[in-house]
Coordinates of C-alpha atoms in Angstrom, one line a residue:
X1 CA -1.7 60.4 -21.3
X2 CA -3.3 57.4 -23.3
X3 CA -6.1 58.1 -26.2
X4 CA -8.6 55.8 -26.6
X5 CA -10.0 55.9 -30.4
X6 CA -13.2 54.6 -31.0
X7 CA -14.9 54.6 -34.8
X8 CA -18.4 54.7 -35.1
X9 CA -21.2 55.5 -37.2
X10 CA -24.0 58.0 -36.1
X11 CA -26.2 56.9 -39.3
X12 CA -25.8 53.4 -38.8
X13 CA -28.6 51.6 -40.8
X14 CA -28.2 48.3 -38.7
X15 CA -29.9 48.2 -34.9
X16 CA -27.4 45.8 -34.0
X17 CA -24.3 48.2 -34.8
X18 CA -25.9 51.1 -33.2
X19 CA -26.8 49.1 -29.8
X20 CA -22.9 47.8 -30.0
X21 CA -21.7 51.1 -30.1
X22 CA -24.8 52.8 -27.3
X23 CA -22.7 49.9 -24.7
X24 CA -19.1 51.6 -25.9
X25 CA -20.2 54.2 -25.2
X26 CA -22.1 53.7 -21.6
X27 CA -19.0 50.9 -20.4
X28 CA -16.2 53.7 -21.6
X29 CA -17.6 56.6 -20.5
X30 CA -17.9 55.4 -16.8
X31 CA -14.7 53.8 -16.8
X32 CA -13.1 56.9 -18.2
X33 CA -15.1 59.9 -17.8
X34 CA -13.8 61.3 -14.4
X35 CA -10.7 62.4 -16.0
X36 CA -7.3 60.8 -15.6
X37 CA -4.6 59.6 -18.1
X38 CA -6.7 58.2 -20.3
X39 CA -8.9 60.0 -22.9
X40 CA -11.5 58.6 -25.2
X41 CA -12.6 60.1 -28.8
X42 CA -15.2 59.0 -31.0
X43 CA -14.4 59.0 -34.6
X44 CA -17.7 59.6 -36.7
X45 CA -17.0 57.7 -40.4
X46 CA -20.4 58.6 -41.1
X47 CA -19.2 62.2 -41.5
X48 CA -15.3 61.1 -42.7
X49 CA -14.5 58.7 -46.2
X50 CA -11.2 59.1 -44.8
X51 CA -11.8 58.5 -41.6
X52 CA -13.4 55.3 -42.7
X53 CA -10.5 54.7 -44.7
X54 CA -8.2 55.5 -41.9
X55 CA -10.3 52.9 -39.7
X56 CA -9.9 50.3 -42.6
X57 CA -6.7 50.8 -43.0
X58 CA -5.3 50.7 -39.4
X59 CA -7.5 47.6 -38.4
X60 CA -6.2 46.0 -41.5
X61 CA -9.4 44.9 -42.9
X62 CA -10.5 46.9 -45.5
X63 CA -14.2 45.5 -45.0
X64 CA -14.3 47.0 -41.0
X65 CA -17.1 48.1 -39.6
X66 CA -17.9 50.5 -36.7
X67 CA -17.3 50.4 -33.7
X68 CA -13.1 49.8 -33.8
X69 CA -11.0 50.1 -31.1
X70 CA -6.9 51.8 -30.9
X71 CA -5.0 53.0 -28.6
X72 CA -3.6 55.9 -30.3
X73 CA -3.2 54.4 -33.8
X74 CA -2.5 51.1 -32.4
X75 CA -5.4 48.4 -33.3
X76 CA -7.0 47.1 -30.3
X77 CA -9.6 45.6 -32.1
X78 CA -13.0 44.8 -32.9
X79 CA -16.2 44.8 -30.9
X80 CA -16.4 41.2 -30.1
X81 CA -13.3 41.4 -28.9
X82 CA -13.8 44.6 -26.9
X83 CA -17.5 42.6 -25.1
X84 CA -15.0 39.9 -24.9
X85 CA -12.4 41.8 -22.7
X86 CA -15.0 43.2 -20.6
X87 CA -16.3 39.8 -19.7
X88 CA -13.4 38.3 -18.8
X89 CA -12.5 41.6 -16.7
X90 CA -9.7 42.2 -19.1
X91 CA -10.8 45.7 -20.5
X92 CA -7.6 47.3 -19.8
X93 CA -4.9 45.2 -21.1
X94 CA -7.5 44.6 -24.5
X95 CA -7.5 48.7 -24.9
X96 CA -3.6 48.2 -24.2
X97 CA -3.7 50.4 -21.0
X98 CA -2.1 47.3 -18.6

């Protein structure tokens, strides 16, 4: 079974980070929410300094910002690359599922 780990921020200050993560949310959640092998879990660094550290520190950017994207604890990456995946039809093999 896969885990999808998404960080994001539930006081996010910015309305361009909080619509980001609102289509996440909606594009994950009807790919994944019947069930199956794969899992997804949002990580609140709102609530966490070290889950925001954690986020910084896997991603390898210590300047990160939400939403970020692993497979387990494996970097997937950011959301640009995340709309970009879903664009090109390539959602799975950018959350490292294919």
């Amino acid at each position: 079974m896969s885990k999808i780990v998404v960080y994001v921020s539930t006081v996010a200050s910015n309305l361009d980070i909080k619509k980001k993560q609102q289509k996440v949310e909606m594009i994950l959640d009807s790919k994944f929410k019947h069930g199956g092998p794969v899992t997804v879990e949002y990580v609140d660094v709102a609530a966490s300094e070290a889950d925001k550290k954690k986020m910084r520190d896997l991603s390898g950017n210590p300047k990160a910002l939400p939403p970020q994207f692993f497979n387990g604890d494996t970097y997937c990456g950011d959301y640009d690359a995340f709309d970009d995946a879903v664009e090109s039809d390539a959602l799975m093999q950018f959350l490292k599922l294919a």
